[in-house]
Tab-separated table of C-alpha atoms in Angstrom:
chain	number	residue	atom	x	y	z
A	1284	UNK	CA	5.890	9.585	34.766
A	1285	UNK	CA	2.326	8.537	33.706
A	1286	UNK	CA	1.438	5.071	32.366
A	1287	UNK	CA	-0.327	4.964	28.816
A	1288	UNK	CA	-3.708	3.546	29.604
A	1289	UNK	CA	-5.671	1.531	27.092
A	1290	UNK	CA	-8.054	4.407	26.330
A	1291	UNK	CA	-5.029	6.454	25.357
A	1292	UNK	CA	-3.670	3.676	23.066
A	1293	UNK	CA	-6.773	3.315	21.692
A	1294	UNK	CA	-7.151	6.851	20.789
A	1295	UNK	CA	-3.660	7.020	19.302
A	1296	UNK	CA	-4.335	4.149	17.166
A	1297	UNK	CA	-7.882	5.337	15.833
A	1298	UNK	CA	-5.936	8.473	14.636
A	1299	UNK	CA	-2.987	6.665	13.213
A	1300	UNK	CA	-4.922	5.876	9.962
A	1301	UNK	CA	-5.711	10.000	9.945
A	1302	UNK	CA	-2.236	10.783	10.170
A	1303	UNK	CA	-0.963	8.321	7.743
A	1304	UNK	CA	-3.671	9.448	5.218
A	1305	UNK	CA	-2.278	12.943	5.303
A	1306	UNK	CA	1.469	11.814	4.963
A	1307	UNK	CA	0.143	9.633	2.101
A	1308	UNK	CA	-1.268	12.813	0.889
A	1309	UNK	CA	1.701	14.693	1.353
A	1310	UNK	CA	3.871	11.998	-0.391
A	1311	UNK	CA	1.216	12.060	-3.097
A	1312	UNK	CA	1.847	15.801	-3.805
A	1313	UNK	CA	5.764	15.103	-4.008
A	1314	UNK	CA	4.899	12.379	-6.504
A	1315	UNK	CA	2.551	14.825	-8.668
A	1316	UNK	CA	5.708	16.771	-8.816
A	1317	UNK	CA	7.712	14.057	-10.047
A	1318	UNK	CA	4.861	12.669	-12.565
A	1319	UNK	CA	4.649	16.262	-13.874
A	1320	UNK	CA	8.646	16.713	-14.223
A	1321	UNK	CA	8.606	13.335	-15.742
A	1322	UNK	CA	5.858	14.111	-18.412
A	1323	UNK	CA	7.446	17.266	-19.352
A	1324	UNK	CA	11.031	15.981	-19.967
A	1325	UNK	CA	9.608	12.886	-22.110
A	1326	UNK	CA	7.164	14.396	-23.964
A	1327	UNK	CA	9.219	15.665	-26.806
A	1328	UNK	CA	11.078	12.103	-26.845
A	1329	UNK	CA	7.902	9.869	-26.476
A	1330	UNK	CA	4.966	11.974	-27.095
A	1331	UNK	CA	2.406	13.213	-24.447
A	1332	UNK	CA	0.481	9.545	-24.000
A	1333	UNK	CA	3.464	7.548	-23.852
A	1334	UNK	CA	5.127	10.297	-21.463
A	1335	UNK	CA	2.046	10.351	-18.952
A	1336	UNK	CA	2.329	5.911	-18.888
A	1337	UNK	CA	6.102	6.283	-18.140
A	1338	UNK	CA	5.922	9.079	-15.724
A	1339	UNK	CA	3.251	7.122	-13.879
A	1340	UNK	CA	5.687	4.322	-12.917
A	1341	UNK	CA	8.285	6.893	-11.840
A	1342	UNK	CA	6.021	8.979	-9.589
A	1343	UNK	CA	4.565	5.699	-8.076
A	1344	UNK	CA	8.202	4.123	-7.309
A	1345	UNK	CA	9.266	7.116	-6.014
A	1346	UNK	CA	6.077	7.099	-3.798
A	1347	UNK	CA	6.317	3.837	-2.855
A	1348	UNK	CA	9.858	4.264	-1.515
A	1349	UNK	CA	8.543	8.117	0.464
A	1350	UNK	CA	5.871	5.838	1.974
A	1351	UNK	CA	8.014	3.080	3.164
A	1352	UNK	CA	10.122	5.151	4.973
A	1353	UNK	CA	7.788	7.831	6.208
A	1354	UNK	CA	4.095	7.332	5.925
A	1355	UNK	CA	3.932	3.632	6.769
A	1356	UNK	CA	7.358	3.146	8.625
A	1357	UNK	CA	5.850	1.673	11.510
A	1358	UNK	CA	4.121	-0.840	9.841
A	1359	UNK	CA	6.444	-3.783	9.771
A	1360	UNK	CA	8.109	-3.610	6.717
A	1361	UNK	CA	7.721	-7.900	6.368
A	1362	UNK	CA	8.749	-7.883	2.770
A	1363	UNK	CA	11.914	-7.733	0.725
A	1364	UNK	CA	12.072	-4.383	-0.625
A	1365	UNK	CA	11.650	-5.245	-4.079
A	1366	UNK	CA	8.700	-7.832	-3.534
A	1367	UNK	CA	6.685	-5.167	-1.253
A	1368	UNK	CA	7.547	-2.603	-4.304
A	1369	UNK	CA	5.997	-5.135	-6.796
A	1370	UNK	CA	3.004	-5.447	-4.317
A	1371	UNK	CA	2.764	-1.653	-4.348
A	1372	UNK	CA	2.376	-1.408	-8.237
A	1373	UNK	CA	0.213	-4.560	-8.508
A	1374	UNK	CA	-2.130	-3.448	-5.431
A	1375	UNK	CA	-2.264	-0.012	-6.893
A	1376	UNK	CA	-3.538	-1.089	-10.379
A	1377	UNK	CA	-7.209	0.234	-9.587
A	1378	UNK	CA	-5.637	3.782	-8.655
A	1379	UNK	CA	-3.694	3.443	-11.902
A	1380	UNK	CA	-6.550	2.845	-13.847
A	1381	UNK	CA	-8.547	5.588	-12.124
A	1382	UNK	CA	-5.577	7.987	-12.536
A	1383	UNK	CA	-4.619	7.516	-15.718
A	1384	UNK	CA	-8.087	7.152	-17.287
A	1385	UNK	CA	-8.549	10.677	-15.593
A	1386	UNK	CA	-5.682	11.980	-17.091
A	1387	UNK	CA	-6.347	10.478	-20.673
A	1388	UNK	CA	-10.243	11.625	-20.530
A	1389	UNK	CA	-8.979	15.241	-19.875
A	1390	UNK	CA	-6.219	14.901	-22.560
A	1391	UNK	CA	-8.827	13.939	-25.017
A	1392	UNK	CA	-11.398	16.434	-23.944
A	1393	UNK	CA	-9.479	19.151	-23.108
A	1394	UNK	CA	-7.050	21.313	-25.540
A	1395	UNK	CA	-5.799	23.303	-22.197
A	1396	UNK	CA	-4.888	19.898	-20.578
A	1397	UNK	CA	-2.977	19.310	-23.410
A	1398	UNK	CA	-1.342	22.238	-23.389
A	1399	UNK	CA	-0.844	22.242	-19.819
A	1400	UNK	CA	-0.637	18.394	-18.585
A	1401	UNK	CA	-0.132	19.409	-14.809
A	1402	UNK	CA	-3.875	20.286	-14.903
A	1403	UNK	CA	-4.955	16.697	-15.897
A	1404	UNK	CA	-1.895	14.951	-13.599
A	1405	UNK	CA	-3.459	16.880	-10.546
A	1406	UNK	CA	-6.887	15.648	-11.395
A	1407	UNK	CA	-5.586	12.131	-12.150
A	1408	UNK	CA	-3.620	11.919	-8.795
A	1409	UNK	CA	-6.688	13.072	-6.723
A	1410	UNK	CA	-8.961	10.673	-8.446
A	1411	UNK	CA	-6.827	7.407	-7.499
A	1412	UNK	CA	-5.496	8.490	-4.081
A	1413	UNK	CA	-8.057	7.075	-1.885
A	1414	UNK	CA	-8.205	4.071	-3.491
A	1415	UNK	CA	-4.359	3.592	-3.487
A	1416	UNK	CA	-4.206	4.834	0.258
A	1417	UNK	CA	-6.721	1.754	1.221
A	1418	UNK	CA	-4.806	-0.664	-0.622
A	1419	UNK	CA	-1.560	0.299	0.447
A	1420	UNK	CA	-2.288	0.245	3.698
A	1421	UNK	CA	-4.003	-3.005	3.727
A	1422	UNK	CA	-2.304	-5.112	1.154
A	1423	UNK	CA	1.126	-3.650	0.694
A	1424	UNK	CA	2.601	-2.126	4.137
A	1425	UNK	CA	0.875	-4.425	6.796
A	1426	UNK	CA	1.535	-4.875	10.176
A	1427	UNK	CA	3.911	-7.651	11.278
A	1428	UNK	CA	2.066	-10.575	11.705
A	1429	UNK	CA	3.051	-13.198	14.865
A	1430	UNK	CA	4.696	-16.384	13.971
A	1431	UNK	CA	2.311	-18.954	12.263
A	1432	UNK	CA	4.098	-21.784	13.575
A	1433	UNK	CA	1.206	-24.229	14.984
A	1434	UNK	CA	1.854	-24.284	19.023
A	1435	UNK	CA	2.694	-27.981	20.388
A	1436	UNK	CA	-0.235	-29.248	21.757
A	1437	UNK	CA	-0.223	-29.994	25.516
A	1438	UNK	CA	-2.529	-33.281	26.665
A	1439	UNK	CA	-5.061	-34.609	24.425
A	1440	UNK	CA	-8.172	-32.960	23.305
A	1441	UNK	CA	-10.647	-35.388	22.611
A	1442	UNK	CA	-10.023	-38.398	23.931
A	1443	UNK	CA	-6.664	-39.798	22.618
A	1444	UNK	CA	-6.381	-37.508	19.756
A	1445	UNK	CA	-3.765	-35.015	19.913
A	1446	UNK	CA	-4.771	-31.191	18.972
A	1447	UNK	CA	-2.945	-28.675	16.792
A	1448	UNK	CA	-3.362	-25.618	15.569
A	1449	UNK	CA	-3.936	-24.818	11.790
A	1450	UNK	CA	-2.078	-21.941	10.468
A	1451	UNK	CA	-5.434	-19.738	10.365
A	1452	UNK	CA	-5.520	-20.324	14.049
A	1453	UNK	CA	-8.218	-22.771	14.027
A	1454	UNK	CA	-7.830	-26.041	16.017
A	1455	UNK	CA	-7.404	-29.358	14.298
A	1456	UNK	CA	-8.082	-32.690	15.837
A	1457	UNK	CA	-5.959	-35.221	14.387
A	1458	UNK	CA	-7.735	-38.716	13.660
A	1459	UNK	CA	-6.135	-41.986	13.028
A	1460	UNK	CA	-6.052	-41.408	9.281
A	1461	UNK	CA	-4.188	-38.052	10.427
A	1462	UNK	CA	-1.239	-39.874	12.295
A	1463	UNK	CA	2.186	-40.325	10.553
A	1464	UNK	CA	2.864	-44.198	11.039
């Protein structure tokens, strides 16, 4: 059996974001379906504008779940799922503004988009997709971080002052005023 080289691992990790973006796009297409279904179902009850707002949260929640299970499944779901959902919704505020901003502009400017909301919804989904991907990848579905517990110092680093590590990994020299009595 052939061992993986560092070059092969680097090549695979370099392709990972591309495959994640493609999976994110497939989930986004499913989200467009959920978004559209919710708008068409809610429109007679609450009107087009309210239906578009509610439908965004239905689609975004469904997209978060699919991205958690499929797109970013290997990125270490470090947070409780409700905490991660809240991070996803908060993090994708930029995407929400781009998405629904585009949708409402098209509703305002185009009778065709008011008659066939799926057209505006598709344009909105495309306008927010790249921002949502980058925010989700960097801030919501993060790689698991190593334990941030400072290591025990072995020996001394400067005279009689023992060294400890700050949580950010920077060494900290304990002075006389820093020592506990």
